[in-house]
Coordinates of C-alpha atoms and ligand atoms in Angstrom, one line a residue:
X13 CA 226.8 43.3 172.0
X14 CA 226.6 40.4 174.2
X15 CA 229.3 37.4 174.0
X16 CA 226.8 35.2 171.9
X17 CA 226.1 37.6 169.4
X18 CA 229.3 36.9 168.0
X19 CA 228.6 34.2 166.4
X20 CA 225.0 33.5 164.4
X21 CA 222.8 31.3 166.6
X22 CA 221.7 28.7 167.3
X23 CA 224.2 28.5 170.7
X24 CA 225.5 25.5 172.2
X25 CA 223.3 24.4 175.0
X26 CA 224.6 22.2 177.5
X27 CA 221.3 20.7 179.4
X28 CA 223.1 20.0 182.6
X29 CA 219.6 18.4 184.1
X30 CA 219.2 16.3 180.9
X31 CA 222.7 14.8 181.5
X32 CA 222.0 13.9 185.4
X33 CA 218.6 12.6 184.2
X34 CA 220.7 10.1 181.1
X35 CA 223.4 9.2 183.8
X36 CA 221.1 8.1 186.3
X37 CA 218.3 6.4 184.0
X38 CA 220.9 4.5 182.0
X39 CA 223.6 3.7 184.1
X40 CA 223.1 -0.1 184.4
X41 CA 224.2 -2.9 186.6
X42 CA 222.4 -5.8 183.6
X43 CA 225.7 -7.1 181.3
X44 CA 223.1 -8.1 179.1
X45 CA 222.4 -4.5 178.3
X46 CA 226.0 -3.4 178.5
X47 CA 226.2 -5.9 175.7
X48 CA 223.8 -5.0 173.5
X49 CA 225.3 -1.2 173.4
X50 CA 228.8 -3.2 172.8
X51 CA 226.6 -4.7 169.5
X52 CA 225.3 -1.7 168.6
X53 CA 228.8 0.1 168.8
X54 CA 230.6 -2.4 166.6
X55 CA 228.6 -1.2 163.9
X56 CA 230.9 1.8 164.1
X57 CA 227.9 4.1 163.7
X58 CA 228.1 6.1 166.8
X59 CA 226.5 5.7 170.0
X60 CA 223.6 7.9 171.3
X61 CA 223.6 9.2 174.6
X62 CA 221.8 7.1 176.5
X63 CA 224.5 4.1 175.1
X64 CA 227.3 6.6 176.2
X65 CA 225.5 6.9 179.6
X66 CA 225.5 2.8 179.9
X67 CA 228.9 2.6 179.2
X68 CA 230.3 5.1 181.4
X69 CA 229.3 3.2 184.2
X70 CA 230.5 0.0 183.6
X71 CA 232.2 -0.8 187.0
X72 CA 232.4 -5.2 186.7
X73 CA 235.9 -6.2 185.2
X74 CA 234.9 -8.2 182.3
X75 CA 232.8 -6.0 180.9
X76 CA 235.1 -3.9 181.0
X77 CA 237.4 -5.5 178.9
X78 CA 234.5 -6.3 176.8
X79 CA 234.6 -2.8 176.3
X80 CA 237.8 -2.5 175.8
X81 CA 237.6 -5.2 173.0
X82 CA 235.1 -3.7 171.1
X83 CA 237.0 -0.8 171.3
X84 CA 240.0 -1.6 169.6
X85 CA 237.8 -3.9 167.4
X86 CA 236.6 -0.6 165.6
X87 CA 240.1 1.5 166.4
X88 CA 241.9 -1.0 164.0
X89 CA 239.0 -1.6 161.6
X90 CA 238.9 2.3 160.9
X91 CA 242.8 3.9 162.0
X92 CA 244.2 0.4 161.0
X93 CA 247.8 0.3 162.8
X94 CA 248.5 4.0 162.0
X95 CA 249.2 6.3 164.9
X96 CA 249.9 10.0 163.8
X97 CA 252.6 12.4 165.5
X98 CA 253.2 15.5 166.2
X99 CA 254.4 18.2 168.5
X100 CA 253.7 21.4 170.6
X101 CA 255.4 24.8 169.8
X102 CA 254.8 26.6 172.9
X103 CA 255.2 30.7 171.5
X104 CA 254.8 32.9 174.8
X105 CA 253.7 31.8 178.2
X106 CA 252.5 35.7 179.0
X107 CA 248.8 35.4 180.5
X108 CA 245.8 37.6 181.3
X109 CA 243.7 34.5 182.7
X110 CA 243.6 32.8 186.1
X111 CA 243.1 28.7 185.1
X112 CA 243.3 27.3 188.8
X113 CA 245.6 24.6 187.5
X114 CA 247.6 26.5 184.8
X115 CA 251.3 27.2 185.7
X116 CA 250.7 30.1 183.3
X117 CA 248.2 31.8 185.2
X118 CA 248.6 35.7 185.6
X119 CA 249.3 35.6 189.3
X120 CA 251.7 33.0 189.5
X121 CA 254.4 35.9 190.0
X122 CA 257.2 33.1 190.2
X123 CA 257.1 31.6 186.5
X124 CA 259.7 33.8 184.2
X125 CA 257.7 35.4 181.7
X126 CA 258.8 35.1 177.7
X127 CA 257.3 35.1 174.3
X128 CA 259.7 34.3 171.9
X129 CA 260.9 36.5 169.0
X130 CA 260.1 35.5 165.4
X131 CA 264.0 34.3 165.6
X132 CA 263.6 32.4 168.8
X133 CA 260.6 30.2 167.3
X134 CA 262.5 29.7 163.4
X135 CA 265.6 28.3 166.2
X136 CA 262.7 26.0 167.5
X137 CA 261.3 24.8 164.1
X138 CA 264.3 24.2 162.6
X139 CA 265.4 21.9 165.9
X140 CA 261.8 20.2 165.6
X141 CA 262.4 19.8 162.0
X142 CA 265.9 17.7 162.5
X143 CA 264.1 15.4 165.1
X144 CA 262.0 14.8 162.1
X145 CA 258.5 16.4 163.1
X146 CA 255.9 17.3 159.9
X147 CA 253.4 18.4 162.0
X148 CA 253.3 21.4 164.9
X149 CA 250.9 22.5 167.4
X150 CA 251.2 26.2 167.8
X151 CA 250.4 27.1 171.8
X152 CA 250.1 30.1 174.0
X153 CA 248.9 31.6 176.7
X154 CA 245.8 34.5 176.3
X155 CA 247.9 37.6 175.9
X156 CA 250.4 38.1 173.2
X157 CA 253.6 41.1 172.9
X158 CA 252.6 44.4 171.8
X159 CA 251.8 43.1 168.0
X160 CA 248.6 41.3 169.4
X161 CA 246.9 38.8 167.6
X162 CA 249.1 40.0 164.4
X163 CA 251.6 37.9 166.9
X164 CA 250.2 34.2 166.1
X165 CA 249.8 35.0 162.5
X166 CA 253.1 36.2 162.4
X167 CA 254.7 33.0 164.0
X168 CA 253.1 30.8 161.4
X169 CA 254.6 32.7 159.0
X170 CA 257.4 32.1 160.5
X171 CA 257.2 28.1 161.3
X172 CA 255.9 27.5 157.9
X173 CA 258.5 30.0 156.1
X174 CA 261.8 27.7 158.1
X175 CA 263.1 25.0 156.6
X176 CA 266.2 23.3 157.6
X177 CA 268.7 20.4 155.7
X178 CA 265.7 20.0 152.9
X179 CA 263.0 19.4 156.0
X180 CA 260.1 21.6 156.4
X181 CA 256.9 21.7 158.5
X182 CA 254.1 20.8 156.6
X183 CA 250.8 21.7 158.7
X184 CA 250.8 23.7 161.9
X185 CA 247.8 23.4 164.0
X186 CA 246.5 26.4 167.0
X187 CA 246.2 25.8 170.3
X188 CA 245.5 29.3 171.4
X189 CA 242.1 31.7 173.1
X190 CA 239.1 31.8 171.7
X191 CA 239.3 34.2 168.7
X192 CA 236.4 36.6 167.1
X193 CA 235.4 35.2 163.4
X194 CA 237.2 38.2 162.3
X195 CA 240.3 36.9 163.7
X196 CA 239.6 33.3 162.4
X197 CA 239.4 34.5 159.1
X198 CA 242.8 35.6 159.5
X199 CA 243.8 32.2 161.3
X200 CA 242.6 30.5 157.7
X201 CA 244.2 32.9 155.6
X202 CA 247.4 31.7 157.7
X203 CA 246.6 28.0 156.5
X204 CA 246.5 26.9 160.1
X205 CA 245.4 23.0 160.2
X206 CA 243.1 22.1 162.8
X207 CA 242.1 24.9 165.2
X208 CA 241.5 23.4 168.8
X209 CA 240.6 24.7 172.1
X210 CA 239.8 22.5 175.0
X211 CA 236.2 23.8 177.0
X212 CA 238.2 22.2 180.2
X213 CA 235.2 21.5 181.8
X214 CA 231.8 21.3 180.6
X215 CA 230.2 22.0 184.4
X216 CA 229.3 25.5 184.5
X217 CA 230.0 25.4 188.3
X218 CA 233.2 24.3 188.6
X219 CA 234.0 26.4 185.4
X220 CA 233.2 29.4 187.3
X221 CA 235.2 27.9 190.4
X222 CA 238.2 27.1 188.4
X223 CA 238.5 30.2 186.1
X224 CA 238.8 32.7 188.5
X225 CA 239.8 35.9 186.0
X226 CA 240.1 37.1 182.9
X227 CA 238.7 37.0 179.7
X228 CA 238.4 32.9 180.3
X229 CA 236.0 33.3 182.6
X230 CA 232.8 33.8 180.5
X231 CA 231.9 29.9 179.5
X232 CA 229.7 31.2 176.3
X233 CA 232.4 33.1 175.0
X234 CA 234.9 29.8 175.0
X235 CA 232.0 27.4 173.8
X236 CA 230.7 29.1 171.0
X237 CA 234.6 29.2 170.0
X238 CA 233.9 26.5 167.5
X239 CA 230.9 27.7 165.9
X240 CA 233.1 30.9 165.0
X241 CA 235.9 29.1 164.0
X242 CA 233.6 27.2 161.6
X243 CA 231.9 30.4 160.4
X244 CA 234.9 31.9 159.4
X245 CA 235.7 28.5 157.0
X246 CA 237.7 26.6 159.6
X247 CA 236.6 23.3 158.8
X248 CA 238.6 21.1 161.3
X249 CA 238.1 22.2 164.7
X250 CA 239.5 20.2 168.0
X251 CA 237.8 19.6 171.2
X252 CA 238.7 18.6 174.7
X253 CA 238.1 18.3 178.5
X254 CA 240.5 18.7 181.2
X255 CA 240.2 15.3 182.9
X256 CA 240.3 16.0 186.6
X257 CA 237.7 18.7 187.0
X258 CA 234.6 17.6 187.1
X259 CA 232.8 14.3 187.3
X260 CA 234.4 12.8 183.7
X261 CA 231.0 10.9 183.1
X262 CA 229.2 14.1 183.1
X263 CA 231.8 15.6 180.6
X264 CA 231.6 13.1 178.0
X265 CA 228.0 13.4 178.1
X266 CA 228.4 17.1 177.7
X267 CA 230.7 16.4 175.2
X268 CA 228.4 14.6 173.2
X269 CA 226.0 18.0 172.7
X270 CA 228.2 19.7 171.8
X271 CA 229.4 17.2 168.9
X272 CA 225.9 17.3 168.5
X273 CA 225.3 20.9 168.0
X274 CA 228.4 21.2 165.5
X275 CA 226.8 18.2 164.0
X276 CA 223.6 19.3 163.7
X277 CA 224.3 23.4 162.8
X278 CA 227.9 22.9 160.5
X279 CA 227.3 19.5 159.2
X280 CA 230.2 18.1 160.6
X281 CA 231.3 17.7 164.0
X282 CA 235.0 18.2 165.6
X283 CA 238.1 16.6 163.9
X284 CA 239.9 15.6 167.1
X285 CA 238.8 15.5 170.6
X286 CA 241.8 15.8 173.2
X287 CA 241.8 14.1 176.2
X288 CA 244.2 15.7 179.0
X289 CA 244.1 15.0 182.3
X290 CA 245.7 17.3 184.9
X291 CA 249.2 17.2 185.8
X292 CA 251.2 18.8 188.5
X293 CA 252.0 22.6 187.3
X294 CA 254.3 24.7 189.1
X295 CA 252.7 27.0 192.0
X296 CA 249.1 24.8 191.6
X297 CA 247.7 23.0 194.5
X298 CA 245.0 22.1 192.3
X299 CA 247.0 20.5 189.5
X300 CA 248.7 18.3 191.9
X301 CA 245.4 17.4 193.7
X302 CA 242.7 17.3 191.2
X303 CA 238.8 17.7 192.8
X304 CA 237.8 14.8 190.6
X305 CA 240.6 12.6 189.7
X306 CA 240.4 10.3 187.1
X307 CA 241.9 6.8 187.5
X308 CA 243.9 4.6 184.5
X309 CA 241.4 2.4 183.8
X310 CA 238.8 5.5 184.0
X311 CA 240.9 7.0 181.4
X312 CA 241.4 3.8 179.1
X313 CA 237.4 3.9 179.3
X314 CA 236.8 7.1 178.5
X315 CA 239.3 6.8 175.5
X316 CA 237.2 3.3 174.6
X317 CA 233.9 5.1 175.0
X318 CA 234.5 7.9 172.6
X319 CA 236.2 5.8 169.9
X320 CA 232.8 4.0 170.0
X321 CA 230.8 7.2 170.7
X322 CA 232.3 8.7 167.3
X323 CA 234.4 6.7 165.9
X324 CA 235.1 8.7 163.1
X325 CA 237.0 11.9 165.2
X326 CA 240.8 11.2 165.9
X327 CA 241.7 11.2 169.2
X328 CA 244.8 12.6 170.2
X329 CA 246.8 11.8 173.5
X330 CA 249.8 13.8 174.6
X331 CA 253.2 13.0 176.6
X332 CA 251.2 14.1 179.5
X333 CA 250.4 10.3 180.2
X334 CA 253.5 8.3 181.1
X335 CA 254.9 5.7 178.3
X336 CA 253.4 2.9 179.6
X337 CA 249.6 4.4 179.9
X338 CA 250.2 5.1 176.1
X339 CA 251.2 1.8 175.6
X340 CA 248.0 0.5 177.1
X341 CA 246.0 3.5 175.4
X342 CA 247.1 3.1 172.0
X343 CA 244.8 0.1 170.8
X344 CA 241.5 1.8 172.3
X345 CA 241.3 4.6 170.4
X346 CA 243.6 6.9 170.3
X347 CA 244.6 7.8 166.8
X348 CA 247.3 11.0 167.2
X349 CA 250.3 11.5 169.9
X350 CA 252.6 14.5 170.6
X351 CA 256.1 12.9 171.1
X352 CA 259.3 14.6 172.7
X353 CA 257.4 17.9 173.7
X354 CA 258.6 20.5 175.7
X355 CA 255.4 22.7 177.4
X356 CA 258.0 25.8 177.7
X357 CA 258.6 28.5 175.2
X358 CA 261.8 28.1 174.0
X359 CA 261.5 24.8 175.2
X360 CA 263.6 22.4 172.6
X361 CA 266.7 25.3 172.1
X362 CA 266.8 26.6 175.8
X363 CA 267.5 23.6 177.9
X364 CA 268.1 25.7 181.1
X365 CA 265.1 28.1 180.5
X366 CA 262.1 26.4 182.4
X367 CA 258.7 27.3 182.5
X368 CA 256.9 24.9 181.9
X369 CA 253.5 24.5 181.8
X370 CA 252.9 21.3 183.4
X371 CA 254.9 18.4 184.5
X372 CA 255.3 15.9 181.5
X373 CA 254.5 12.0 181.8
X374 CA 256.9 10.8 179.1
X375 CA 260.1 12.4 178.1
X376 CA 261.2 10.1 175.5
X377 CA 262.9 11.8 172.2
X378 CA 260.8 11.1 169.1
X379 CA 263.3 8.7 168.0
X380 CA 262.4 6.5 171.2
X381 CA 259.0 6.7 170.9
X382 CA 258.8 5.8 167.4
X383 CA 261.0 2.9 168.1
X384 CA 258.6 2.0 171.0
X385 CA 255.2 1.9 168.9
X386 CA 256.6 0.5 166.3
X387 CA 258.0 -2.7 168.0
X388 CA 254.1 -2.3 169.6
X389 CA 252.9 -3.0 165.7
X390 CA 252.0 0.5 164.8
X391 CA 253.2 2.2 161.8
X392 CA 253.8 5.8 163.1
X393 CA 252.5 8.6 160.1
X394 CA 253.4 12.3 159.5
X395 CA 251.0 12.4 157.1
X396 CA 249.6 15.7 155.9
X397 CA 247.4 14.7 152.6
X398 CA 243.7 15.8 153.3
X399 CA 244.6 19.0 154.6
X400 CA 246.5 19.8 152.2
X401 CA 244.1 18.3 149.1
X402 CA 241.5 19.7 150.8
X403 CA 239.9 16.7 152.4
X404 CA 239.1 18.7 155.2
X405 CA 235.4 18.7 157.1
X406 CA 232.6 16.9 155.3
X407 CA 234.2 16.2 153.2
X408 CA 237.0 14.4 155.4
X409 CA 233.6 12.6 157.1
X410 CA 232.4 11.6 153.6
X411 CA 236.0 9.5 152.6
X412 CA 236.2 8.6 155.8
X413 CA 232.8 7.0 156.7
X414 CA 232.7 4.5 154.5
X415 CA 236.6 3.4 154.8
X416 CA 237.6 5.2 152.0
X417 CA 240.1 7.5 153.7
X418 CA 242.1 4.3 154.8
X419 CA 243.7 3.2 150.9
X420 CA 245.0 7.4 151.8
X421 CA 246.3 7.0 155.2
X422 CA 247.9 3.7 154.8
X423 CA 250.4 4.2 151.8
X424 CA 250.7 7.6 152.8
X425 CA 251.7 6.5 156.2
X426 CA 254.1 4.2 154.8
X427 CA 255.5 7.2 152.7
X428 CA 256.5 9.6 155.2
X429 CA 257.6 6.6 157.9
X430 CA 259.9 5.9 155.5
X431 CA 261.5 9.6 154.6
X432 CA 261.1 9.7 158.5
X433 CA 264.0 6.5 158.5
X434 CA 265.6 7.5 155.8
X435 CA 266.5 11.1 156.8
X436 CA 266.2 11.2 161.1
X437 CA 265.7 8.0 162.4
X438 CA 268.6 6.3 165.0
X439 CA 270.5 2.9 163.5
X440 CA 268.5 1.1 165.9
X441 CA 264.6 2.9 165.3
X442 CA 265.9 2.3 161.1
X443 CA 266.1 -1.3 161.5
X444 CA 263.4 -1.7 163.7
X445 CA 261.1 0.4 161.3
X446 CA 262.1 -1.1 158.2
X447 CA 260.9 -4.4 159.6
X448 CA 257.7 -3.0 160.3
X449 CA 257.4 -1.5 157.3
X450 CA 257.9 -5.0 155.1
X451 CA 255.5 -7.1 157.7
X452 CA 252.7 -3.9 157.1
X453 CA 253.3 -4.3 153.3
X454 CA 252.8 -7.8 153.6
X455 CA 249.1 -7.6 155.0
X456 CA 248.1 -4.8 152.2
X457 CA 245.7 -5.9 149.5
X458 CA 247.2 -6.1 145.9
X459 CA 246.7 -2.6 144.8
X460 CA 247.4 -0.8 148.0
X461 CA 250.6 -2.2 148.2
X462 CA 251.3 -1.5 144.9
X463 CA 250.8 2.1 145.6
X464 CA 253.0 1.9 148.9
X465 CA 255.3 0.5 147.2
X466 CA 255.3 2.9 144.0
X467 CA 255.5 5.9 147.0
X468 CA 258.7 4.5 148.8
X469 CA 260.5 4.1 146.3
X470 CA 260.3 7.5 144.9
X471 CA 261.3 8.3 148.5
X472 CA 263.8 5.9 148.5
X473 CA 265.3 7.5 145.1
X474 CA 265.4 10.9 146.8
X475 CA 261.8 12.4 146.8
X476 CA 260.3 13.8 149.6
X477 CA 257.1 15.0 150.6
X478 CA 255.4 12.0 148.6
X479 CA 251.8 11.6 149.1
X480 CA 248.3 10.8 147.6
Ligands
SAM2 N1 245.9 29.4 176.8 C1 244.9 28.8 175.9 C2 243.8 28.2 176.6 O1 243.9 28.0 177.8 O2 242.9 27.8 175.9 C3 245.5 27.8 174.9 C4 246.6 26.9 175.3 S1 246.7 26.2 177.0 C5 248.4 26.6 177.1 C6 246.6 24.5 176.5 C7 245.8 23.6 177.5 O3 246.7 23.1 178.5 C8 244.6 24.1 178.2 O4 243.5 24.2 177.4 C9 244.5 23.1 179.3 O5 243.6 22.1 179.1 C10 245.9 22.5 179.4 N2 246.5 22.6 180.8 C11 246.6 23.7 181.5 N3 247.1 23.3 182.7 C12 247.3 22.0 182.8 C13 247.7 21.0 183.7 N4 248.1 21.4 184.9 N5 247.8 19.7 183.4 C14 247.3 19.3 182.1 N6 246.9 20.2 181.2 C15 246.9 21.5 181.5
SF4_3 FE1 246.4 30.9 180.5 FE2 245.6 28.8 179.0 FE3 247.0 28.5 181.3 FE4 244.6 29.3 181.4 S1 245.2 27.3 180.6 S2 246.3 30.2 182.6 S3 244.4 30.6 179.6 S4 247.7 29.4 179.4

């Protein structure tokens, strides 16, 4: 059976020569253009390709941040002030692929190989759970100890099974390989959150150039990853490119088909899109000298572009970027951020064990960062409602397009801040967010704040795990 008989058709398709052809018909030097596909984009009803093509190639500085501005214009109107966290779980860094700029790859013969026992990962959940962390990302590398797949399921057994001083993880999302919808099944069964899995690149060239063994190396077989995922009842799928690759312009565009095609054949397209860029990795020339670098203010566009693109998807932006990109990146677009990660298994119980994955950007403790985007003006969630009503896919799209999704988000936000204070939080990050909390409460309408209000004080009296 061939790779793409896997899943039912149709395939994804990424038109390579249709992209080239957008780029170089549409790129435009004429502001007056530029600023019509600003108007059009403030609708926050998408953009079409040839509007993503035009904005890509914005190179004069005030339309720029004329971009930049409508950007956050739709960000808040939608996301509001919330920013969601979360962190990674790395499980095993064991590896059958060759990923150029991976420090996991299966001939770097210099990283110490470990995948941690059931025991070794509750030790990490329970130290993720004290920092105050609601929400996990489950990662590994493609090969797993002798129980094989059976491996992942039984890890989020385990993460969701640990609970430590009356806290508890409350939705664990999978970074791991491409699965068969066999295995998906299982993944659901498991009550995974989102499923994500970055295509890297999008440019079947420098795929091929970059992904130099294993089973990574066949581009259909990680594309069509999604449309498995959302045959076997995954409704929340994650995308993401591997900023540094390939031309970024190209892969937005590329992203955009295949939004399209989950679009177009599920119904819905991707929850989250991810937007990495490479970092130095230990034993990769490549990482530390990326073929197509992307600059800051590239990557503020490209975060600007696809909250205008699809405004509806989260994007989520990890501790890869130092603090004070993420400081800059926050009001674009981004709507979720991993906070004091570790990209090594055994990572937050093993200080001396490192094997990292790549080199992080911002080592801040959640506590820090919190403090930080708060005094920014964002109320930081650990909100886990729609998944767990159900408000997942469509049906997530159908609450959210029309606003609906924010009289949720913000008093749920609100809700699990404050538990987040009450039980974790520094004397400083309390203060600091208790403020924020009263000037947020301030700007609600009537009945919102009502039902903020009504939440934190059953959290205040003792309640946790308040939501609506
Ligand atoms: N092993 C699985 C895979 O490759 O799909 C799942 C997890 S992998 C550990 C997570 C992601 O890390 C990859 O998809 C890749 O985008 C990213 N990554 C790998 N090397 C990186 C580097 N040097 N800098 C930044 N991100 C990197
Ligand atoms: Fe393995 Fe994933 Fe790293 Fe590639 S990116 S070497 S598949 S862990």
């Amino acid at each position: 059976m061939s790779v793409r008989e896997l899943s039912k058709g149709p395939h994804v398709q990424i038109d390579e020569a249709a992209i080239w052809q957008t780029l170089k018909l549409h790129s435009s030097r004429d502001a007056s253009r530029v600023r019509e596909v600003l108007a059009k984009a403030s609708a926050a009803r998408g953009l079409d390709p040839e509007d993503v093509a035009t904005l890509a190639t914005v190179s004069d500085p005030e339309l720029i941040q004329e971009l930049f501005h409508t950007a956050k214009i739709v960000k808040e109107g939608i996301y509001g002030r919330r920013l969601v966290l979360f962190a990674p779980l790395y499980v095993s860094n064991l590896c059958q692929n060759e990923c150029l700029y991976c420090a996991f790859r299966a001939s770097n013969k210099e990283l110490v190989r470990r995948s941690l026992t059931q025991e070794e990962i509750a030790r990490e959940v329970r130290i993720m759970i004290d920092q105050g962390h609601k929400r996990i990302l489950l990662v590994a590398g493609e090969a797993y100890p002798k129980e094989g797949f059976q491996y992942v399921l039984d890890c989020l057994d385990t993460i969701y099974k640990t609970t430590h001083n009356a806290g508890e993880v409350r939705r664990a999302n999978v970074n791991v390989a491409p699965l068969t919808v066999e295995e998906f099944k299982l993944l659901k069964a498991a009550k995974i959150g989102t499923y994500q899995i970055f295509q890297e690149t999008y440019h079947h060239e420098t795929y091929q150039k970059v992904h130099l063994g294993g089973k990574k190396r066949n581009y259909e077989y990680r594309i069509d990853a999604m449309d498995r995922a959302m045959e076997a009842g995954i409704d929340d799928v994650g995308v993401g490119i591997l900023f540094g690759l390939a031309d970024w312009r190209f892969e937005i565009l590329a992203l955009m088909q295949h939004i399209r095609h989950l679009e177009q054949k599920f119904g819905v397209g991707p929850h989250t899109i991810s937007v990495p860029r490479l970092e130095p990795a230990h034993g990769s020339d490549m990482a530390s000298h990326p073929p197509r670098p992307v600059s800051d203010v590239d990557f503020r566009k490209i975060v600007a572009i696809l909250r205008l693109a699809v405004p509806y998807t989260g994007i989520i932006m990890s501790t890869r970027e130092t603090a004070e990109i993420r400081r800059e990146t926050f009001a674009l677009g981004v709507s979720q951020i991993s906070a004091g990660s570790r990209t090594n298994p055994a990572g937050y119980s093993d200080e001396a064990f490192d094997a990292s994955q790549f080199s992080l950007g911002d080592h801040r403790t959640l506590d820090e960062v919190i403090r930080d985007v708060t005094q920014l003006g964002y109320i930081p969630s650990f909100c886990t409602a729609c998944y767990r009503l159900g408000r997942t896919g469509a049906d997530f799209m159908d609450l959210a397009k029309p606003g609906d999704i924010k009289d949720h988000c913000d008093p749920n936000a609100i809700s699990t801040f404050t538990e987040f204070l009450l039980d974790y939080a520094s004397p400083e990050t309390k203060e600091v967010g208790e403020r924020a909390i009263r000037t947020f409460l301030d700007n609600m309408g009537p009945a919102q704040r009502q039902r903020a209000e009504t939440m934190m004080e059953k959290v205040r009296q003792g309640k946790r795990d308040v939501y609506c």
